XYZ file of C-alpha atoms in Angstrom:
574
model
C 41.952 17.656 28.566
C 43.115 17.910 24.980
C 43.012 14.031 24.489
C 39.326 14.144 25.812
C 38.475 17.185 23.619
C 39.902 15.358 20.634
C 37.856 12.162 21.401
C 34.529 14.244 21.660
C 35.462 15.961 18.425
C 35.983 12.547 16.640
C 32.567 11.187 18.060
C 30.758 14.051 16.534
C 32.791 13.479 13.279
C 31.981 9.680 13.506
C 28.266 10.570 14.067
C 28.382 12.578 10.722
C 29.795 9.896 8.747
C 27.364 7.277 10.261
C 24.629 9.564 9.065
C 26.130 9.544 5.588
C 26.538 5.802 5.619
C 22.820 5.393 6.608
C 21.620 7.497 3.877
C 23.336 5.603 1.341
C 22.464 2.426 2.920
C 18.733 3.409 2.916
C 19.019 4.703 -0.703
C 20.537 1.567 -2.162
C 18.188 -0.797 -0.205
C 15.061 1.319 -0.918
C 15.645 2.399 -4.785
C 13.030 0.073 -5.901
C 10.320 1.938 -3.483
C 12.017 4.994 -2.445
C 9.936 7.156 -0.142
C 10.741 10.910 -0.714
C 9.946 11.912 2.813
C 12.322 9.282 4.435
C 14.881 10.283 1.846
C 14.745 14.042 2.826
C 14.779 12.961 6.534
C 18.046 11.332 6.091
C 19.529 14.093 4.044
C 18.482 16.928 6.499
C 19.722 14.792 9.383
C 23.170 14.614 7.578
C 23.103 18.378 7.039
C 22.336 18.836 10.947
C 25.253 16.415 11.927
C 27.577 18.021 9.547
C 26.793 21.488 11.037
C 27.528 20.012 14.617
C 30.872 18.657 13.414
C 31.899 22.030 11.914
C 30.923 23.755 14.991
C 33.033 21.470 17.384
C 36.092 21.927 15.098
C 36.088 25.655 14.213
C 38.318 28.119 15.721
C 36.578 31.551 14.918
C 33.096 32.947 15.339
C 32.222 33.256 11.792
C 32.967 29.630 11.047
C 31.022 28.597 14.291
C 28.061 30.566 13.195
C 27.965 28.997 9.869
C 28.120 25.416 11.407
C 25.442 26.628 13.613
C 23.204 27.871 10.595
C 23.876 24.116 9.239
C 22.907 22.371 12.318
C 19.769 24.306 12.904
C 18.714 24.191 9.354
C 19.218 20.428 9.413
C 17.440 19.904 12.643
C 14.633 22.001 11.830
C 13.956 20.233 8.400
C 14.890 16.809 9.850
C 11.991 17.492 12.522
C 9.594 18.638 9.881
C 10.307 15.608 7.725
C 10.235 13.160 10.609
C 6.821 14.415 11.441
C 5.782 13.417 7.901
C 7.257 10.043 8.256
C 5.562 9.483 11.644
C 2.299 10.579 10.170
C 2.793 7.998 7.143
C 3.900 5.269 9.913
C 0.511 5.707 11.538
C -1.391 5.324 8.230
C -2.756 8.806 8.234
C -2.131 12.111 5.882
C -0.729 15.361 6.538
C -3.192 17.972 5.439
C -1.767 20.024 2.871
C -2.525 23.385 4.612
C -0.679 22.364 7.500
C 2.147 20.955 5.665
C 2.565 24.361 4.200
C 2.298 26.076 7.318
C 4.850 24.054 9.074
C 7.252 24.271 6.159
C 6.847 28.094 6.187
C 7.452 27.984 9.805
C 10.618 26.025 9.492
C 11.899 28.472 6.812
C 11.128 31.437 9.041
C 13.212 29.891 12.014
C 16.029 29.178 9.575
C 16.396 32.532 8.308
C 16.455 33.819 11.690
C 19.344 31.720 12.640
C 21.051 32.514 9.490
C 20.821 36.320 10.019
C 21.803 36.214 13.777
C 24.705 38.931 12.838
C 22.202 41.483 11.219
C 18.981 41.425 13.182
C 20.105 39.783 16.538
C 16.361 38.335 16.769
C 17.539 34.781 17.521
C 20.631 35.784 19.574
C 20.917 38.927 21.129
C 24.534 38.396 22.208
C 26.872 35.766 20.595
C 30.479 34.820 21.263
C 32.866 31.905 20.760
C 33.753 29.837 24.034
C 34.870 26.289 24.654
C 33.526 23.430 26.738
C 35.450 20.336 27.733
C 37.743 21.519 24.844
C 34.888 21.788 22.448
C 34.092 24.784 20.593
C 30.609 26.233 21.414
C 28.538 29.305 20.788
C 27.702 31.232 24.108
C 24.752 33.418 23.611
C 21.801 35.405 25.055
C 18.697 33.938 23.474
C 16.471 36.354 21.691
C 12.688 35.897 20.999
C 13.419 33.985 17.925
C 14.799 31.129 20.150
C 11.308 30.874 21.871
C 9.760 30.710 18.464
C 12.135 28.016 17.575
C 11.349 25.979 20.851
C 7.603 26.597 20.176
C 8.179 24.938 16.814
C 9.713 21.964 18.328
C 7.063 21.639 21.123
C 4.231 21.715 18.548
C 5.782 18.943 16.405
C 6.882 16.818 19.225
C 3.717 17.048 21.113
C 1.751 16.288 17.762
C 3.733 13.361 17.089
C 3.141 11.771 20.459
C -0.476 12.318 20.423
C -0.849 10.916 16.866
C 1.208 7.909 17.894
C -0.858 7.232 21.110
C -3.994 7.893 19.393
C -3.065 5.403 16.601
C -2.029 3.045 19.173
C -5.503 3.105 20.838
C -7.338 2.583 17.420
C -7.814 -0.627 15.594
C -5.688 0.189 12.565
C -3.313 -1.612 10.351
C -0.454 0.341 11.884
C 1.823 -2.072 13.805
C 2.117 -1.534 17.661
C 5.610 -3.310 17.520
C 6.767 -0.534 15.326
C 4.949 2.422 17.056
C 5.619 1.618 20.553
C 9.551 2.013 20.180
C 9.152 4.978 17.945
C 6.976 6.658 21.001
C 9.641 5.920 23.507
C 12.482 7.284 21.128
C 10.629 10.482 20.679
C 10.113 11.164 24.326
C 13.767 10.308 24.711
C 14.801 12.703 22.167
C 12.621 15.378 23.714
C 14.232 14.687 26.949
C 17.665 14.842 25.599
C 17.019 18.108 24.313
C 15.124 19.696 27.050
C 16.954 18.573 29.922
C 20.471 19.768 29.208
C 18.811 22.918 28.163
C 17.043 23.391 31.347
C 20.221 22.585 33.241
C 22.453 24.825 31.472
C 24.570 22.357 29.775
C 25.995 23.476 26.396
C 27.103 19.836 25.193
C 24.565 18.965 22.690
C 23.516 15.371 22.423
C 21.109 15.744 19.535
C 23.375 14.153 16.953
C 23.452 10.696 18.393
C 19.801 11.111 18.964
C 19.366 11.617 15.217
C 21.495 8.820 14.487
C 19.347 6.468 16.755
C 16.355 7.742 14.948
C 18.062 7.127 11.616
C 19.037 3.545 12.366
C 15.249 2.853 13.690
C 13.726 4.421 10.399
C 16.283 2.301 8.280
C 14.818 -0.753 10.152
C 11.230 0.541 9.437
C 12.032 0.859 5.830
C 13.043 -2.820 5.580
C 9.871 -3.538 7.210
C 7.977 -1.442 4.834
C 9.307 -3.524 1.987
C 8.038 -6.509 3.971
C 4.617 -4.974 4.327
C 4.518 -3.913 0.574
C 2.407 -6.546 -0.891
C 2.247 -5.006 -4.486
C 5.674 -4.668 -4.505
C 6.430 -8.185 -3.430
C 3.825 -9.561 -5.879
C 5.655 -7.605 -8.539
C 8.959 -9.345 -7.510
C 7.268 -12.680 -7.681
C 5.776 -11.647 -11.079
C 9.240 -10.771 -12.473
C 10.647 -14.061 -11.066
C 7.988 -16.430 -12.698
C 8.606 -17.516 -16.229
C 5.921 -16.975 -19.020
C 4.690 -13.693 -17.702
C 5.395 -10.357 -19.258
C 4.023 -6.937 -20.218
C 3.849 -4.053 -22.380
C 2.774 -0.421 -21.134
C 1.291 2.521 -23.319
C -0.123 5.849 -22.003
C -3.481 6.869 -22.856
C -2.695 7.870 -26.592
C -1.231 4.464 -27.040
C 2.391 5.706 -26.920
C 4.926 3.005 -26.048
C 6.076 3.511 -22.383
C 7.927 0.168 -21.724
C 8.046 -3.616 -21.853
C 10.204 -6.469 -20.386
C 12.063 -9.291 -21.824
C 9.212 -11.416 -22.297
C 7.401 -9.043 -24.397
C 10.495 -8.536 -26.658
C 10.502 -12.516 -27.063
C 7.010 -12.227 -28.463
C 7.459 -9.046 -30.372
C 11.247 -8.385 -31.254
C 10.445 -5.371 -33.390
C 9.714 -3.638 -29.979
C 13.541 -3.101 -29.525
C 13.507 -1.031 -32.675
C 10.969 1.416 -31.234
C 11.636 4.603 -28.994
C 9.828 5.016 -25.955
C 6.783 7.654 -26.211
C 6.351 6.855 -29.752
C 3.438 5.324 -31.514
C 3.705 1.699 -33.186
C 3.832 2.142 -36.952
C 1.343 0.233 -39.244
C 4.378 -1.393 -40.727
C 4.856 -3.477 -37.522
C 1.758 -5.683 -38.215
C 2.977 -8.478 -36.207
C 2.237 -6.325 -33.307
C -0.472 -4.009 -34.384
C -2.651 -6.840 -35.653
C -2.497 -9.212 -32.805
C -2.810 -6.653 -30.067
C -5.750 -4.951 -31.662
C -3.619 -1.642 -31.838
C -4.874 -0.313 -34.987
C -8.382 -1.757 -34.954
C -10.636 1.016 -34.611
C -13.649 -1.163 -33.907
C -11.899 -2.937 -30.958
C -11.977 -0.496 -28.151
C -9.116 -1.329 -25.410
C -11.368 0.565 -22.696
C -14.437 -1.394 -23.395
C -12.237 -4.808 -23.567
C -10.231 -4.111 -20.339
C -9.776 -6.950 -17.952
C -11.003 -9.440 -20.755
C -8.697 -12.110 -21.962
C -7.921 -12.775 -25.709
C -5.557 -15.291 -27.079
C -2.363 -14.487 -29.223
C -0.684 -17.156 -31.211
C 2.817 -16.295 -31.770
C 5.134 -18.867 -33.694
C 4.607 -21.864 -31.645
C 3.422 -20.071 -28.684
C -0.011 -19.578 -27.249
C -0.330 -16.514 -25.051
C -3.224 -14.985 -23.284
C -3.277 -11.379 -23.292
C -5.319 -8.863 -20.774
C -5.556 -5.178 -20.943
C -5.419 -3.420 -17.577
C -6.385 0.266 -17.525
C -3.682 2.329 -15.440
C -5.066 5.319 -13.601
C -3.540 7.945 -11.156
C -5.870 10.468 -9.176
C -9.001 9.129 -10.607
C -7.679 9.768 -14.222
C -6.827 7.140 -16.755
C -2.912 7.496 -17.469
C -2.555 4.518 -19.739
C -2.709 0.805 -20.631
C -1.081 -2.188 -19.209
C -0.778 -5.332 -21.291
C -0.222 -8.488 -19.369
C 1.059 -11.453 -21.141
C 0.588 -15.132 -19.753
C 2.320 -18.125 -21.724
C -0.601 -20.519 -22.051
C 1.316 -22.555 -24.815
C 0.873 -26.055 -22.870
C -2.715 -25.685 -22.044
C -3.887 -24.253 -25.453
C -1.884 -27.135 -27.291
C -3.668 -29.580 -24.699
C -6.982 -28.180 -25.643
C -6.208 -27.901 -29.172
C -5.167 -31.420 -29.246
C -8.042 -32.576 -27.510
C -10.212 -30.705 -30.045
C -8.296 -31.713 -32.863
C -8.785 -35.354 -31.876
C -12.350 -34.833 -31.639
C -12.596 -33.627 -35.224
C -10.719 -36.724 -35.910
C -13.378 -38.812 -34.220
C -15.915 -36.943 -35.778
C -14.769 -37.813 -39.200
C -14.424 -41.240 -38.105
C -18.049 -41.352 -36.768
C -19.318 -40.471 -40.166
C -17.204 -43.269 -41.612
C -17.913 -46.122 -39.136
C -20.308 -44.927 -36.281
C -20.043 -48.048 -33.931
C -16.306 -48.270 -34.057
C -15.817 -44.520 -33.355
C -18.355 -44.495 -30.532
C -16.460 -47.501 -28.907
C -13.031 -45.567 -29.149
C -14.649 -42.394 -27.883
C -15.813 -44.360 -24.687
C -12.425 -45.939 -24.536
C -10.838 -42.611 -24.739
C -12.994 -40.863 -22.154
C -12.420 -43.775 -19.722
C -8.720 -43.584 -20.314
C -8.676 -39.864 -19.596
C -10.917 -40.293 -16.397
C -8.402 -43.383 -15.025
C -5.457 -41.069 -15.959
C -6.974 -38.500 -13.543
C -7.796 -40.796 -10.899
C -4.213 -42.248 -11.111
C -3.073 -38.663 -9.887
C -5.555 -39.282 -6.672
C -3.870 -41.271 -4.075
C -7.222 -41.981 -2.489
C -9.716 -42.952 -5.036
C -8.189 -46.083 -6.967
C -11.021 -47.855 -8.937
C -13.584 -45.287 -8.294
C -14.258 -44.454 -11.874
C -14.833 -48.108 -12.765
C -17.004 -48.894 -9.588
C -19.147 -45.769 -9.923
C -19.838 -46.408 -13.512
C -20.810 -50.031 -12.898
C -22.982 -48.892 -10.008
C -24.824 -46.522 -12.653
C -25.285 -49.339 -15.165
C -26.943 -51.409 -12.319
C -29.047 -48.500 -11.304
C -29.980 -47.739 -14.784
C -31.878 -51.129 -15.255
C -33.666 -50.386 -11.851
C -34.811 -46.708 -13.181
C -36.001 -48.288 -16.668
C -38.603 -50.323 -14.705
C -40.112 -47.236 -13.148
C -39.745 -44.877 -16.441
C -43.855 -44.348 -15.950
C -43.006 -42.370 -12.548
C -40.003 -40.674 -14.140
C -40.785 -39.489 -17.625
C -37.313 -38.197 -18.225
C -35.978 -41.869 -18.031
C -35.437 -43.600 -21.226
C -32.967 -46.364 -22.567
C -31.178 -43.625 -24.483
C -30.991 -41.440 -21.543
C -29.591 -44.331 -19.406
C -27.143 -45.342 -22.139
C -25.662 -41.690 -22.363
C -25.517 -41.656 -18.525
C -23.584 -44.713 -18.398
C -21.201 -43.116 -20.871
C -20.858 -39.906 -19.231
C -20.248 -41.427 -15.596
C -16.400 -41.872 -15.936
C -15.975 -38.136 -16.705
C -17.567 -36.987 -13.416
C -14.301 -36.189 -11.630
C -12.444 -35.122 -14.690
C -12.023 -31.645 -13.270
C -9.394 -33.020 -10.808
C -6.791 -32.752 -13.627
C -6.991 -28.854 -12.771
C -6.309 -29.542 -9.103
C -2.633 -29.056 -7.744
C -0.872 -32.403 -7.156
C 0.212 -31.203 -3.763
C -3.722 -31.029 -2.822
C -4.661 -34.083 -4.844
C -2.196 -36.539 -3.694
C -2.019 -35.368 -0.043
C -1.871 -38.518 2.192
C -4.389 -37.400 4.866
C -7.448 -35.039 5.264
C -7.497 -31.632 3.760
C -7.491 -28.333 5.587
C -10.195 -25.816 4.817
C -8.306 -24.100 2.333
C -7.221 -27.332 0.478
C -10.847 -28.523 0.611
C -11.812 -25.194 -0.959
C -9.325 -25.828 -3.829
C -10.339 -29.566 -4.003
C -14.253 -28.398 -4.421
C -13.376 -26.304 -7.431
C -12.789 -29.621 -9.608
C -16.544 -29.600 -10.198
C -17.042 -26.273 -11.890
C -13.480 -26.926 -13.764
C -14.577 -30.336 -14.833
C -17.805 -29.039 -16.513
C -15.398 -26.577 -18.620
C -13.206 -29.447 -19.445
C -15.739 -31.699 -20.597
C -17.527 -29.042 -22.455
C -14.265 -28.468 -24.256
C -13.474 -32.246 -24.898
C -17.215 -32.808 -26.348
C -17.446 -29.659 -28.325
C -17.228 -31.316 -31.562
C -19.414 -34.169 -30.502
C -22.486 -34.177 -32.756
C -24.656 -35.760 -29.686
C -25.531 -32.656 -27.976
C -27.624 -34.667 -25.488
C -24.502 -36.584 -24.527
C -22.590 -33.386 -24.215
C -25.368 -32.078 -21.974
C -25.695 -34.948 -19.559
C -21.738 -35.230 -19.369
C -21.252 -31.530 -18.417
C -24.241 -31.843 -15.929
C -22.732 -34.765 -14.353
C -19.225 -33.288 -13.953
C -20.918 -29.880 -12.926
C -23.421 -30.715 -10.195
C -22.754 -34.248 -8.862
C -21.690 -32.576 -5.585
C -24.994 -30.645 -5.240
C -27.358 -31.716 -2.550
C -31.234 -31.676 -2.391
C -31.447 -29.469 0.430
C -29.344 -26.984 -1.408
C -26.285 -27.227 0.860
C -24.034 -28.817 -1.846
C -21.500 -27.130 -4.304
C -20.656 -25.349 -6.547
C -23.915 -23.746 -7.109
C -25.952 -24.516 -4.028
C -28.926 -25.705 -6.314
C -31.838 -27.291 -4.407
C -34.381 -29.933 -5.280
C -35.331 -30.418 -8.981
C -33.132 -27.595 -9.842
C -30.293 -30.057 -9.894
C -30.332 -31.894 -13.257
C -31.582 -35.680 -12.902
C -28.372 -37.242 -14.042
C -26.512 -35.307 -11.512
C -28.834 -36.520 -8.875
C -28.311 -40.072 -10.149
C -24.407 -39.819 -10.238
C -24.435 -38.393 -6.629
C -25.786 -41.655 -5.144
C -23.200 -43.953 -7.069
C -20.394 -41.424 -6.096
C -21.482 -41.005 -2.314
C -21.987 -44.867 -2.043
C -18.539 -45.660 -3.514
C -16.982 -43.210 -1.292
C -18.640 -44.598 1.793
C -17.671 -48.329 1.227
C -14.182 -47.559 -0.031
C -10.797 -47.339 2.079
C -9.300 -44.077 2.039
C -6.043 -42.825 3.481
C -7.969 -40.712 5.957
C -10.914 -43.303 6.808
C -11.968 -46.988 7.101
C -14.299 -48.343 4.807
C -17.864 -48.386 5.852
C -19.924 -51.707 5.878
C -22.524 -52.204 3.167
C -25.477 -52.276 5.658
C -24.169 -49.007 7.093
C -23.626 -47.295 3.743
C -27.156 -48.047 2.697
C -28.572 -46.946 6.043
C -26.775 -43.675 5.677
C -28.148 -43.112 1.979
C -31.712 -43.916 3.528
C -31.335 -41.342 6.326
C -29.958 -38.795 3.925
C -33.099 -39.010 1.579
C -34.701 -35.520 1.311
C -31.531 -33.981 2.613
C -28.558 -34.928 0.445
C -30.366 -37.073 -2.242
C -33.492 -37.022 -4.295
C -36.097 -38.865 -2.224
C -37.740 -40.688 -5.072
C -34.564 -41.757 -6.909
C -32.729 -42.545 -3.587
C -35.534 -44.950 -2.829
C -34.922 -46.536 -6.224
C -31.482 -47.023 -5.614
C -32.041 -48.871 -2.204
C -34.275 -51.122 -4.232
C -31.534 -52.351 -6.464
C -29.318 -53.010 -3.086
C -29.128 -56.765 -3.772
C -27.517 -56.198 -7.240
C -25.044 -53.613 -5.992
C -24.083 -55.556 -2.838
C -23.431 -58.643 -5.061
C -21.171 -56.318 -7.226
C -19.309 -54.926 -4.373
C -18.860 -57.995 -2.258
C -15.671 -59.222 -3.991
C -13.891 -55.914 -3.264
C -14.771 -56.051 0.360
C -13.698 -59.572 1.000
């Protein structure tokens, strides 16, 4: 019997150390996003299991009653915080009044247990006894015990009802998480009630608490998985070229990361919760920190550029709020050096071209056309499926322009100058593909819907790039035509194109012309995801799409120059 009782005592003691281990494990794995209710649940469960261990190891009544107080206090509080955790897991909130009421209830029950020797309200009679070699308290229950049981019943029934209702509702709560939890609560209730009804004094609750702790530890890991914001912050920290500085609402320094100190080493000299002094001009000037005419609130969520030594940085001010009240500012930094240097180099080069235009207009114009075509070919070289597309569409536009000039009476916008500018702008129509990720652009097959949506952004991005490339150009008509060609060459006459869903003559004339050459070349060209269409079939398809995809008048003129276009394409198709 001695050995059996010693094994049971060791089991209770091991249960206590398992509770301690799981508390430490929870804290270490959840320190980044610590949930106070989970933490209090683990602490009070440890107290409860410690009380049970003290009780079975003691040899006198006073010590047993102390262990009993610990076990009841821990159990009452653990059940209270477990109820809080269950409500959170179900995606709901505990009403403040209910939380205070239950907490007050738990304190009252704990006081009743702790003052057993004084008022005999919880136990009328109490004495020390043994069961299978274990020390137990043999008692006659008083009215306080029924108050305690009512407390348990209220929380257990409420928890079961909340979980059951949540399972029936369409919420973000996971059934894979809630169903096992419901089963454990029912099992825990039975593990307490059945021995109580049968008169057994051997308490199984420490082992049920360990089971709950283990499950909640698993759920804590799942919470970290579901914590999208936290995971995004981890990714954010791991990415290079990103950083932040945080200020409170009075612009006192709250914190920063290593990237920020690379930009502004002076930050290391500042104390937290201090203002940035005017002597730190590198920070105050570039961040508009001391600029009274530049309001941070009004400029929140807007980008502004910072040039620091050889780095080009984009800074964005985000407002930090808590409980509908502004608490401070978060300045986000993104290293844009490569992109800004690229744009700057293009801009600088255009300035150089402009100076050369003034010296030798013909030579510079020819050079500019070569550079534009070279950029277009460079972009095209990244695309596995469109080899030669730039050259063929440009040549098609040149052929088509001659036909358009024959009918300029019907099309007042058509002129020789317009056609020359359009031919020069045609190679730039797909320049936006430089901003499309290589994994999509070079994919050897058809796009997924998500990839296609990414690919479609090249039109809008192309317009931005073309506008930047031609910013210093003195020929504003050329700039307008080139931007329109890049931006709108995928619009359709019936409004079903992209990116702006323009309809009919809302689409610029140059883009309507470009669309015909662009689509025709795509139809008759071999791609990795399709075979080339015959010239006859391609012209037939163009004809059928007049008034739907294409301008009906311009489309007829395109078909009228079929002979010249076929003559151009035949060598490629042979």
